[in-house]
Amino acid sequence: MAKTARRRQSPPIKLARWKWSGKGPQDRPLSGEMIGRSKTEVAAELTKQNIVIHRINKKGNLGGNGRINPNDVMVFARQMATMIRAGIPLLQALQVVAESLKKPAMVALVQHMMSDVSSGASFSDALRRHPKHFDRLFVNLVDAGEQSGALDQMLDRIATYKEKVESLKARVKKALWYPCAVMTIGIAVTMLLLIKVVPEFENMFQSFGAELPALTQMTVSLSEFAQRYWLIALGTVIAAVLLLKISMQRSPNIAYRMHALLLRLPVIGDIMHKSAIARFSRTLATTFASGVPLVEGLDTAAGATGNKVYERAVVQTRQDVATGQQLHFAMRMTNRFPPLAIQMVSIGEEAGSLDAMLNRVADYYEEEVDNKVDALTSLMEPIIIVVLGVLVGGVVVSMYLPIFDLGAAL
């Protein structure tokens, strides 16, 4: 077992950036940069391109452990689908894709897979050794494509699925982050005024020797409080956020409660509901249309919902389906899925077109998320303007009130 485990671990590939110069056809001077493992590998690649090499210098090492995001995986799937459809052998397709990639971490990942495939592993096995970047859905569909001889179609389907899911995630993030970012900036500007600007006015007011208006006195008191405790308050907020994040990672119960709380929030909760249903439907439709058994597809869809509440509901649905229940009945038993989704799934099961109906459910709820996000943005803009006006404008007005009173007295 230990030998097998060691054999499965691919050796780390160290990449470097190489600067080269030489002559091409008709003695034209050429120069450029190339990513490779060694000087010999770069020289061999340039020789294939009929370039007479004059000099190759190492410019610097490239870390292969950079961050690979879902968009990189989506582009990789799309490129591989194009290569396989063109009839290019798998190993050669991986080589062409590796040469076209610009991100060093992604190049290193493809190099690892090339090494695995050249040693006799299947494409799905090579992907399975990198679970951090290729989830179970990706691996299962590639495995099904290899067995059915339709690998290009499966890769194309994966890329389309990734595009739709990432687009949905971006819209949900916009709904969550836009108001938070604007309000954070507003609070930061207000704190800056209280800590840096108000004390200057306070020194000037003391020279007047007159009683300050109530609003000005309140602002001065807030300024004194902010000057004393702003650092403690900032540290407390950061510590609370980090503690909550760590607690959610380590405790499934806390994560479940926080996700349930998100679902109960006005407007945002509705967006989270519809987003989870859309991702569940899209994932299950993709797996079912690719020939993956329904129970296994539900297992994959549970992790794709992006919400612990719906993840638990899908797991319960999977258990009921595994005992012989119909999918729409199992979904109804969770009390989580809306009647429209259940009814469309029921029609799909009866008509033998479950994947098509699930795709329609996903399209419908993705459009609903779009409409809700647009409505939230339109609703938040005047609210944010009013709140910022009250915060910043209130501080400014309170500072000028004593000056106006002094002008009236004169």
Coordinates of C-alpha atoms in Angstrom, one line a residue:
M1 CA 0.0 0.0 0.0
A2 CA 2.8 2.4 0.9
K3 CA 4.6 1.7 -2.5
T4 CA 1.3 2.3 -4.3
A5 CA 0.8 5.6 -2.5
R6 CA 4.3 6.7 -3.3
R7 CA 3.8 5.7 -7.0
R8 CA 0.7 7.8 -7.2
Q9 CA 2.4 11.0 -6.0
S10 CA 3.8 12.9 -9.0
P11 CA 7.3 14.4 -8.4
P12 CA 7.3 18.1 -8.1
I13 CA 8.1 19.9 -11.3
K14 CA 10.2 23.0 -11.0
L15 CA 9.7 25.5 -13.8
A16 CA 11.8 28.5 -14.7
R17 CA 11.6 31.3 -17.2
W18 CA 14.4 31.3 -19.8
K19 CA 15.4 34.2 -22.0
W20 CA 16.8 33.2 -25.4
S21 CA 18.2 34.8 -28.5
G22 CA 19.1 33.2 -31.9
K23 CA 18.4 33.3 -35.6
G24 CA 15.4 32.0 -37.5
P25 CA 14.8 31.3 -41.2
Q26 CA 16.7 33.6 -43.6
D27 CA 19.0 34.5 -40.7
R28 CA 16.5 36.8 -39.1
P29 CA 17.5 37.7 -35.5
L30 CA 15.0 36.5 -32.9
S31 CA 14.7 36.7 -29.2
G32 CA 12.1 35.9 -26.5
E33 CA 11.2 34.1 -23.3
M34 CA 10.0 30.6 -22.7
I35 CA 8.9 28.6 -19.6
G36 CA 10.6 25.2 -19.2
R37 CA 12.1 22.8 -16.7
S38 CA 15.7 22.9 -18.0
K39 CA 17.9 24.6 -20.5
T40 CA 18.1 21.4 -22.5
E41 CA 14.3 21.3 -22.8
V42 CA 14.1 24.9 -24.0
A43 CA 16.9 24.3 -26.5
A44 CA 15.1 21.2 -27.9
E45 CA 11.8 23.1 -28.3
L46 CA 13.5 26.0 -30.1
T47 CA 15.4 23.6 -32.4
K48 CA 12.0 22.0 -33.4
Q49 CA 11.0 25.5 -34.5
N50 CA 14.1 25.8 -36.8
I51 CA 15.8 28.4 -34.6
V52 CA 19.6 28.5 -34.3
I53 CA 20.3 29.2 -30.7
H54 CA 22.9 31.8 -29.7
R55 CA 22.2 32.2 -26.0
I56 CA 19.8 30.8 -23.4
N57 CA 19.9 32.4 -19.9
K58 CA 17.8 31.6 -16.9
K59 CA 15.7 34.6 -15.9
G60 CA 14.2 33.2 -12.7
N61 CA 12.4 30.3 -11.1
L62 CA 8.6 30.1 -11.2
G63 CA 6.6 28.8 -8.3
G64 CA 4.3 25.9 -9.3
N65 CA 2.1 26.4 -6.3
G66 CA 0.3 29.6 -7.4
R67 CA -3.4 30.0 -7.1
I68 CA -5.4 28.3 -9.8
N69 CA -9.0 29.7 -10.0
P70 CA -12.0 28.0 -11.6
N71 CA -11.7 30.2 -14.7
D72 CA -8.3 28.6 -15.4
V73 CA -9.9 25.1 -15.1
M74 CA -12.7 26.2 -17.4
V75 CA -10.3 27.5 -20.1
F76 CA -8.3 24.3 -19.8
A77 CA -11.4 22.1 -20.3
R78 CA -12.4 24.2 -23.3
Q79 CA -9.0 24.0 -24.9
M80 CA -8.8 20.3 -24.3
A81 CA -12.2 19.8 -25.9
T82 CA -11.0 21.7 -29.0
M83 CA -7.8 19.6 -29.3
I84 CA -9.5 16.2 -28.8
R85 CA -12.3 17.2 -31.3
A86 CA -9.6 18.0 -33.9
G87 CA -8.2 14.5 -33.5
I88 CA -5.0 15.3 -31.7
P89 CA -3.8 12.5 -29.4
L90 CA -4.3 13.2 -25.6
L91 CA -0.6 13.5 -24.7
Q92 CA 0.1 15.8 -27.6
A93 CA -3.1 17.9 -26.8
L94 CA -1.8 18.3 -23.2
Q95 CA 1.5 19.5 -24.6
V96 CA -0.1 22.1 -26.9
V97 CA -2.3 23.4 -24.1
A98 CA 0.7 23.6 -21.7
E99 CA 2.5 25.7 -24.2
S100 CA -0.4 28.1 -24.7
L101 CA -0.9 28.7 -20.9
K102 CA 0.6 31.8 -19.3
K103 CA 0.1 31.1 -15.6
P104 CA 3.1 29.1 -14.2
A105 CA 1.0 27.2 -11.7
M106 CA -1.4 26.0 -14.4
V107 CA 1.6 25.0 -16.6
A108 CA 3.1 23.0 -13.8
L109 CA -0.3 21.3 -13.2
V110 CA -0.6 20.3 -16.9
Q111 CA 3.0 19.1 -16.8
H112 CA 2.1 16.8 -13.9
M113 CA -0.8 15.3 -15.8
M114 CA 1.4 14.8 -18.9
S115 CA 3.9 12.9 -16.7
D116 CA 1.0 10.7 -15.4
V117 CA -0.5 10.1 -18.8
S118 CA 2.9 9.2 -20.4
S119 CA 3.5 6.7 -17.6
G120 CA 0.3 4.8 -18.5
A121 CA -2.5 6.5 -16.5
S122 CA -5.8 7.5 -18.0
F123 CA -6.8 11.1 -18.3
S124 CA -9.4 10.7 -15.6
D125 CA -6.9 9.1 -13.3
A126 CA -4.4 12.0 -13.9
L127 CA -7.2 14.5 -13.0
R128 CA -8.2 12.5 -9.9
R129 CA -4.7 13.0 -8.4
H130 CA -5.4 16.7 -8.2
P131 CA -8.7 17.0 -6.3
K132 CA -8.0 20.5 -5.2
H133 CA -8.5 21.7 -8.8
F134 CA -10.6 19.1 -10.4
D135 CA -13.7 18.1 -8.5
R136 CA -15.6 14.9 -8.6
L137 CA -18.0 16.1 -11.3
F138 CA -15.1 16.9 -13.6
V139 CA -13.4 13.6 -13.0
N140 CA -16.6 11.5 -13.4
L141 CA -17.6 13.2 -16.7
V142 CA -14.1 12.7 -18.1
D143 CA -14.2 9.1 -17.0
A144 CA -17.6 8.6 -18.7
G145 CA -16.3 10.3 -21.8
E146 CA -13.3 8.1 -22.0
Q147 CA -15.4 5.0 -21.7
S148 CA -18.0 6.1 -24.3
G149 CA -15.5 7.6 -26.8
A150 CA -17.1 11.1 -26.4
L151 CA -14.3 12.8 -24.4
D152 CA -14.5 16.0 -26.5
Q153 CA -18.3 16.3 -25.8
M154 CA -17.8 15.7 -22.1
L155 CA -15.0 18.3 -21.9
D156 CA -17.2 20.8 -23.8
R157 CA -20.1 20.1 -21.4
I158 CA -17.8 20.6 -18.4
A159 CA -16.6 23.9 -19.8
T160 CA -20.2 25.1 -20.4
Y161 CA -21.2 24.0 -16.9
K162 CA -18.3 25.9 -15.3
E163 CA -19.1 29.0 -17.3
K164 CA -22.7 29.1 -16.1
V165 CA -21.8 28.3 -12.5
E166 CA -19.0 30.9 -12.2
S167 CA -21.3 33.5 -13.8
L168 CA -24.0 32.7 -11.2
K169 CA -21.4 32.9 -8.4
A170 CA -20.2 36.3 -9.6
R171 CA -23.8 37.7 -9.6
V172 CA -24.3 36.4 -6.0
K173 CA -21.0 37.9 -4.9
K174 CA -22.0 41.2 -6.4
A175 CA -25.3 41.1 -4.4
L176 CA -23.3 40.4 -1.2
W177 CA -20.2 42.6 -1.6
Y178 CA -21.5 45.7 -3.2
P179 CA -23.5 47.1 -0.3
C180 CA -20.9 45.9 2.2
A181 CA -18.0 47.6 0.4
V182 CA -19.8 50.9 0.0
M183 CA -20.9 50.9 3.7
T184 CA -17.4 50.0 4.8
I185 CA -16.0 53.0 2.9
G186 CA -18.7 55.3 4.4
I187 CA -17.9 54.2 7.9
A188 CA -14.1 54.5 7.3
V189 CA -14.6 58.1 6.0
T190 CA -16.7 58.9 9.0
M191 CA -14.1 57.5 11.4
L192 CA -11.4 59.5 9.6
L193 CA -13.4 62.7 10.2
L194 CA -14.0 61.8 13.8
I195 CA -10.4 61.0 14.6
K196 CA -8.5 63.6 12.5
V197 CA -10.8 66.4 11.5
V198 CA -13.1 66.9 14.5
P199 CA -10.2 67.4 17.1
E200 CA -9.0 70.4 15.0
F201 CA -12.4 72.0 15.2
E202 CA -12.7 71.1 18.9
N203 CA -9.5 73.1 19.7
M204 CA -11.0 76.1 17.8
F205 CA -14.3 75.8 19.6
Q206 CA -12.6 75.9 23.0
S207 CA -11.2 79.3 22.2
F208 CA -14.8 80.6 21.7
G209 CA -15.6 80.0 25.3
A210 CA -19.3 79.5 24.4
E211 CA -21.6 76.5 25.0
L212 CA -21.7 74.2 22.0
P213 CA -24.9 73.1 20.3
A214 CA -26.2 69.7 21.3
L215 CA -25.4 68.1 17.9
T216 CA -21.8 69.5 18.0
Q217 CA -21.3 68.3 21.6
M218 CA -22.5 64.8 20.6
T219 CA -20.1 64.7 17.6
V220 CA -17.2 65.9 19.9
S221 CA -18.0 63.1 22.4
L222 CA -18.1 60.5 19.6
S223 CA -14.7 61.9 18.4
E224 CA -13.2 61.5 21.8
F225 CA -14.6 57.9 22.1
A226 CA -13.3 57.1 18.6
Q227 CA -9.8 58.4 19.4
R228 CA -9.6 56.3 22.5
Y229 CA -11.0 53.0 21.3
W230 CA -10.8 52.9 17.5
L231 CA -7.8 50.5 17.5
I232 CA -9.5 48.2 20.0
A233 CA -12.8 48.3 18.0
L234 CA -10.9 47.5 14.7
G235 CA -9.0 44.6 16.4
T236 CA -12.2 43.2 17.9
V237 CA -14.0 43.3 14.5
I238 CA -11.1 41.6 12.7
A239 CA -10.8 39.0 15.5
A240 CA -14.5 38.3 15.4
V241 CA -14.5 37.8 11.6
L242 CA -11.5 35.5 11.8
L243 CA -12.9 33.5 14.7
L244 CA -16.2 33.1 12.8
K245 CA -14.5 32.0 9.7
I246 CA -12.3 29.4 11.6
S247 CA -15.4 28.2 13.5
M248 CA -17.3 27.7 10.3
Q249 CA -14.4 25.7 8.8
R250 CA -14.1 23.4 11.8
S251 CA -17.6 23.1 13.0
P252 CA -20.3 21.8 10.5
N253 CA -23.1 22.9 13.0
I254 CA -21.9 26.5 13.1
A255 CA -21.5 26.6 9.3
Y256 CA -25.0 25.2 8.9
R257 CA -26.5 27.8 11.3
M258 CA -24.7 30.7 9.5
H259 CA -25.9 29.5 6.1
A260 CA -29.4 29.1 7.5
L261 CA -29.2 32.7 8.9
L262 CA -28.2 33.9 5.4
L263 CA -31.3 32.3 3.9
R264 CA -33.5 34.2 6.4
L265 CA -32.1 37.6 5.5
P266 CA -34.5 39.9 3.5
V267 CA -33.8 40.1 -0.3
I268 CA -30.3 38.5 0.1
G269 CA -31.8 35.3 1.5
D270 CA -34.1 35.0 -1.5
I271 CA -31.1 35.4 -3.8
M272 CA -29.2 32.7 -1.9
H273 CA -32.3 30.4 -2.1
K274 CA -32.6 30.7 -5.8
S275 CA -28.8 30.5 -6.4
A276 CA -28.6 27.1 -4.5
I277 CA -31.5 25.7 -6.5
A278 CA -30.0 26.8 -9.8
R279 CA -26.6 25.3 -9.0
F280 CA -28.2 22.0 -7.8
S281 CA -30.3 21.8 -11.0
R282 CA -27.5 22.6 -13.3
T283 CA -25.1 20.1 -11.7
L284 CA -27.6 17.3 -11.6
A285 CA -28.7 18.0 -15.2
T286 CA -25.0 17.9 -16.4
T287 CA -24.3 14.6 -14.6
F288 CA -27.5 12.9 -15.6
A289 CA -27.2 13.9 -19.3
S290 CA -23.6 12.5 -19.2
G291 CA -24.8 9.0 -18.1
V292 CA -23.8 9.3 -14.5
P293 CA -26.3 7.4 -12.3
L294 CA -28.8 9.5 -10.5
V295 CA -27.7 8.6 -7.0
E296 CA -24.1 9.4 -7.8
G297 CA -25.2 12.6 -9.5
L298 CA -27.1 13.7 -6.4
D299 CA -23.9 13.0 -4.3
T300 CA -22.0 15.4 -6.6
A301 CA -24.8 18.0 -6.7
A302 CA -24.9 18.2 -2.9
G303 CA -21.5 19.7 -2.7
A304 CA -22.2 22.1 -5.6
T305 CA -25.2 23.9 -4.0
G306 CA -22.9 26.3 -2.1
N307 CA -25.1 26.3 0.9
K308 CA -25.0 23.8 3.9
V309 CA -28.8 23.9 4.3
Y310 CA -29.4 22.8 0.7
E311 CA -26.4 20.4 0.9
R312 CA -28.1 18.6 3.8
A313 CA -31.4 18.6 1.9
V314 CA -29.8 17.0 -1.2
V315 CA -28.1 14.4 0.9
Q316 CA -31.5 13.5 2.4
T317 CA -32.9 13.4 -1.2
R318 CA -30.1 11.1 -2.2
Q319 CA -30.9 8.7 0.6
D320 CA -34.5 8.6 -0.3
V321 CA -33.8 8.0 -4.0
A322 CA -31.4 5.2 -3.1
T323 CA -34.2 3.4 -1.3
G324 CA -36.4 3.6 -4.4
Q325 CA -38.3 6.9 -4.1
Q326 CA -38.9 9.1 -7.1
L327 CA -36.7 12.2 -7.3
H328 CA -39.6 14.7 -7.2
F329 CA -41.1 13.0 -4.1
A330 CA -37.8 12.9 -2.3
M331 CA -37.3 16.6 -3.0
R332 CA -40.7 17.4 -1.6
M333 CA -40.0 15.5 1.6
T334 CA -37.1 17.9 2.4
N335 CA -39.4 21.0 2.6
R336 CA -36.6 23.0 1.0
F337 CA -37.3 23.0 -2.8
P338 CA -40.1 25.3 -4.2
P339 CA -43.2 23.7 -5.8
L340 CA -42.2 24.9 -9.3
A341 CA -38.9 23.0 -9.2
I342 CA -40.6 19.9 -7.8
Q343 CA -43.4 20.0 -10.4
M344 CA -40.9 20.4 -13.3
V345 CA -38.8 17.6 -12.1
S346 CA -41.9 15.4 -11.8
I347 CA -42.8 16.2 -15.4
G348 CA -39.3 15.4 -16.5
E349 CA -39.3 12.1 -14.8
E350 CA -42.7 11.1 -16.4
A351 CA -41.6 12.3 -19.8
G352 CA -38.2 10.7 -19.7
S353 CA -36.5 14.1 -20.1
L354 CA -35.2 14.8 -16.6
D355 CA -32.0 16.5 -17.8
A356 CA -33.9 18.9 -20.1
M357 CA -36.3 19.8 -17.3
L358 CA -33.5 20.3 -14.8
N359 CA -31.7 22.6 -17.2
R360 CA -34.9 24.6 -17.6
V361 CA -35.2 24.9 -13.8
A362 CA -31.6 26.1 -13.7
D363 CA -32.2 28.7 -16.4
Y364 CA -35.4 30.0 -14.7
Y365 CA -33.7 30.4 -11.3
E366 CA -30.5 31.9 -12.8
E367 CA -32.7 34.5 -14.5
E368 CA -34.5 35.1 -11.1
V369 CA -31.1 35.7 -9.5
D370 CA -30.2 38.2 -12.2
N371 CA -33.5 40.1 -11.6
K372 CA -33.1 40.0 -7.8
V373 CA -29.5 41.3 -8.0
D374 CA -30.5 44.1 -10.3
A375 CA -33.4 45.0 -8.0
L376 CA -31.2 44.9 -4.9
T377 CA -28.6 47.2 -6.6
S378 CA -31.3 49.6 -7.6
L379 CA -32.8 49.5 -4.1
M380 CA -29.4 49.9 -2.3
E381 CA -28.1 52.8 -4.2
P382 CA -30.6 55.5 -2.8
I383 CA -30.3 53.8 0.7
I384 CA -26.5 54.0 0.6
I385 CA -26.6 57.6 -0.6
V386 CA -28.9 58.5 2.3
V387 CA -26.9 56.7 4.9
L388 CA -23.6 58.2 3.7
G389 CA -25.2 61.6 3.6
V390 CA -26.4 61.2 7.2
L391 CA -23.0 59.9 8.4
V392 CA -20.6 62.3 6.6
G393 CA -23.0 65.2 6.3
G394 CA -24.0 65.0 9.9
V395 CA -20.4 65.3 11.1
V396 CA -19.7 68.2 8.7
V397 CA -22.9 70.1 9.7
S398 CA -22.3 69.6 13.4
M399 CA -18.8 71.1 13.1
Y400 CA -20.1 74.2 11.3
L401 CA -23.1 74.9 13.6
P402 CA -21.0 76.8 16.2
I403 CA -19.4 78.9 13.4
F404 CA -22.9 79.8 12.1
D405 CA -24.0 80.7 15.7
L406 CA -20.9 82.9 16.1
G407 CA -21.6 84.6 12.8
A408 CA -25.2 85.3 13.9
A409 CA -24.0 86.8 17.2
L410 CA -21.6 89.1 15.5

